XYZ file of C-alpha atoms in Angstrom:
185
model
C 0.052 -0.009 0.002
C 1.050 3.533 -0.569
C 2.453 4.972 2.624
C 3.048 8.757 2.194
C 5.882 8.919 4.742
C 7.763 6.061 3.033
C 7.211 7.663 -0.428
C 8.556 10.884 0.811
C 11.653 9.194 2.310
C 12.258 7.447 -1.028
C 12.062 10.694 -2.987
C 14.219 12.670 -0.495
C 16.844 9.887 -0.597
C 17.204 10.295 -4.360
C 17.610 6.420 -4.558
C 16.924 4.468 -7.612
C 15.444 1.691 -5.511
C 14.278 1.773 -1.892
C 13.738 -1.654 -0.313
C 11.418 -2.192 2.695
C 12.869 -4.520 5.344
C 11.416 -5.914 8.489
C 12.914 -7.082 11.719
C 13.990 -10.690 11.181
C 12.066 -13.476 12.974
C 13.436 -16.954 13.618
C 11.236 -18.553 10.969
C 12.237 -16.041 8.239
C 14.212 -17.614 5.399
C 15.791 -16.203 2.215
C 18.556 -13.849 3.372
C 18.369 -10.207 4.427
C 20.189 -6.940 4.867
C 23.987 -7.240 5.208
C 27.263 -5.276 4.659
C 29.285 -6.851 1.936
C 32.698 -5.404 1.089
C 31.678 -2.208 2.818
C 28.354 -1.720 1.054
C 24.938 -2.447 2.591
C 22.853 -4.594 0.277
C 20.408 -7.552 0.366
C 22.062 -10.897 0.451
C 20.059 -13.983 -0.671
C 20.247 -17.076 1.574
C 21.330 -18.935 -1.555
C 24.468 -16.678 -1.751
C 25.607 -17.277 1.858
C 28.604 -19.664 2.344
C 27.027 -21.256 5.414
C 23.276 -21.789 5.936
C 23.590 -20.624 9.589
C 24.995 -17.295 8.634
C 21.452 -16.230 7.766
C 20.455 -16.353 11.457
C 23.036 -13.471 12.026
C 21.148 -11.053 9.934
C 18.895 -8.549 11.797
C 16.653 -7.495 8.864
C 14.704 -9.516 6.280
C 13.697 -8.317 2.806
C 9.863 -7.603 2.658
C 9.987 -7.707 -1.158
C 8.422 -4.300 -1.342
C 10.381 -1.810 -3.473
C 9.966 1.738 -4.268
C 11.270 2.569 -7.746
C 12.333 5.840 -9.397
C 11.321 4.758 -12.910
C 13.626 6.920 -15.023
C 16.680 5.889 -12.871
C 15.658 2.214 -13.151
C 15.487 2.586 -16.891
C 19.025 4.283 -16.760
C 20.347 1.078 -15.011
C 19.058 -0.926 -17.992
C 20.544 1.570 -20.422
C 16.966 2.460 -21.620
C 14.703 5.539 -21.884
C 10.914 5.624 -21.794
C 10.948 5.878 -25.583
C 12.887 2.613 -25.804
C 10.003 0.695 -24.133
C 8.108 0.149 -27.304
C 11.163 -1.494 -28.894
C 10.891 -5.146 -27.893
C 14.367 -6.213 -29.073
C 16.018 -3.326 -27.443
C 14.315 -3.987 -24.169
C 15.126 -7.670 -24.363
C 18.814 -6.962 -25.063
C 18.951 -4.425 -22.158
C 17.431 -6.953 -19.701
C 19.892 -9.676 -20.818
C 22.797 -7.184 -20.479
C 21.859 -6.134 -16.923
C 21.058 -9.695 -16.004
C 24.522 -10.766 -16.993
C 25.895 -8.406 -14.208
C 23.762 -10.115 -11.510
C 24.299 -13.449 -9.756
C 22.551 -16.545 -11.094
C 21.335 -19.200 -8.680
C 20.799 -22.816 -9.681
C 18.574 -24.856 -7.405
C 17.473 -28.452 -7.651
C 13.771 -29.081 -7.247
C 11.402 -32.112 -7.559
C 8.547 -31.799 -10.095
C 5.612 -34.156 -9.760
C 3.722 -35.447 -12.731
C 0.453 -37.110 -11.942
C -1.000 -39.635 -14.389
C -3.607 -42.514 -14.431
C -5.294 -43.268 -11.258
C -3.244 -42.143 -8.295
C 0.075 -42.567 -10.226
C 2.772 -40.056 -9.786
C 6.318 -39.579 -11.150
C 8.810 -37.276 -9.504
C 11.519 -35.686 -11.764
C 14.502 -33.775 -10.433
C 14.911 -30.428 -12.358
C 17.406 -27.603 -12.296
C 15.969 -24.130 -11.930
C 18.084 -21.061 -12.934
C 17.027 -17.918 -11.012
C 17.869 -14.195 -11.038
C 16.423 -12.478 -7.998
C 15.144 -8.895 -7.660
C 16.942 -8.202 -4.430
C 20.167 -8.733 -6.214
C 19.673 -5.456 -7.942
C 21.384 -4.172 -4.718
C 24.613 -5.868 -5.957
C 24.950 -3.437 -8.899
C 27.636 -0.769 -8.013
C 25.800 1.830 -10.139
C 22.353 1.284 -8.462
C 21.659 3.778 -5.732
C 19.759 1.871 -3.129
C 18.176 2.757 0.216
C 16.630 0.524 2.871
C 13.751 1.389 5.117
C 12.807 -0.514 8.282
C 9.023 -1.008 8.344
C 6.507 -2.845 10.553
C 6.320 -6.583 10.186
C 2.576 -6.082 9.275
C 3.700 -4.328 6.074
C 6.208 -6.932 4.972
C 5.742 -10.294 6.423
C 6.216 -13.113 3.944
C 4.342 -16.374 4.232
C 6.408 -19.241 2.750
C 4.788 -22.146 4.398
C 0.995 -22.954 5.050
C 2.021 -23.651 8.686
C 2.644 -19.799 9.216
C -0.990 -19.055 8.436
C -2.280 -19.512 12.033
C 0.303 -17.228 13.468
C -0.449 -14.655 10.760
C -4.153 -14.726 11.743
C -3.381 -14.356 15.457
C -0.737 -11.672 15.389
C -2.801 -8.988 13.619
C -1.260 -9.300 10.140
C -4.402 -10.726 8.466
C -6.489 -7.913 10.054
C -4.039 -5.345 8.761
C -4.239 -6.773 5.227
C -8.044 -6.909 5.397
C -8.034 -3.225 6.519
C -6.322 -2.273 3.215
C -9.206 -3.830 1.169
C -12.798 -3.439 0.764
C -14.924 -6.508 -0.118
C -18.687 -6.166 -0.899
C -20.231 -9.625 -0.670
C -23.121 -8.323 -2.905
C -20.529 -8.030 -5.737
C -19.495 -11.637 -5.495
C -22.993 -13.101 -6.110
C -23.822 -14.135 -9.653
């Protein structure tokens, strides 16, 4: 949701990208805010040399980013006028992507067939992650600590009960208006 104070901070900071981070909780996974070679940036859990290093981080990426569009386009070497040029945009994305880390993860994919039959196939997944934009030396990034209610991620169904009890669900519901009359056929 648009929070005027956060938007104002992003504008005043003159950052290309402002990332919202939350205080890290024990069950949070996926990396967080760290200082690497003297520069504050988001570090993915996949990029850490030891899995337990992740527990040393104090802040977790909420995956909410405030973006100054023209400066983001500059990072890609694009202008607004270039956005209608499909090949130019694709080339710019590939070029910027080549400057960012690539993660390779192994996953199991299930294929169901017949009556209750299932095959499991191991696959490799190649990933580029948005938070790694903070690794780019020419990207001006800022980080804002926000309430857990604004940025909590749920990565497992087992987290839903706690999310319902701690006020997070009520916060999300307060951002929306649902009219049950509109849902009827």
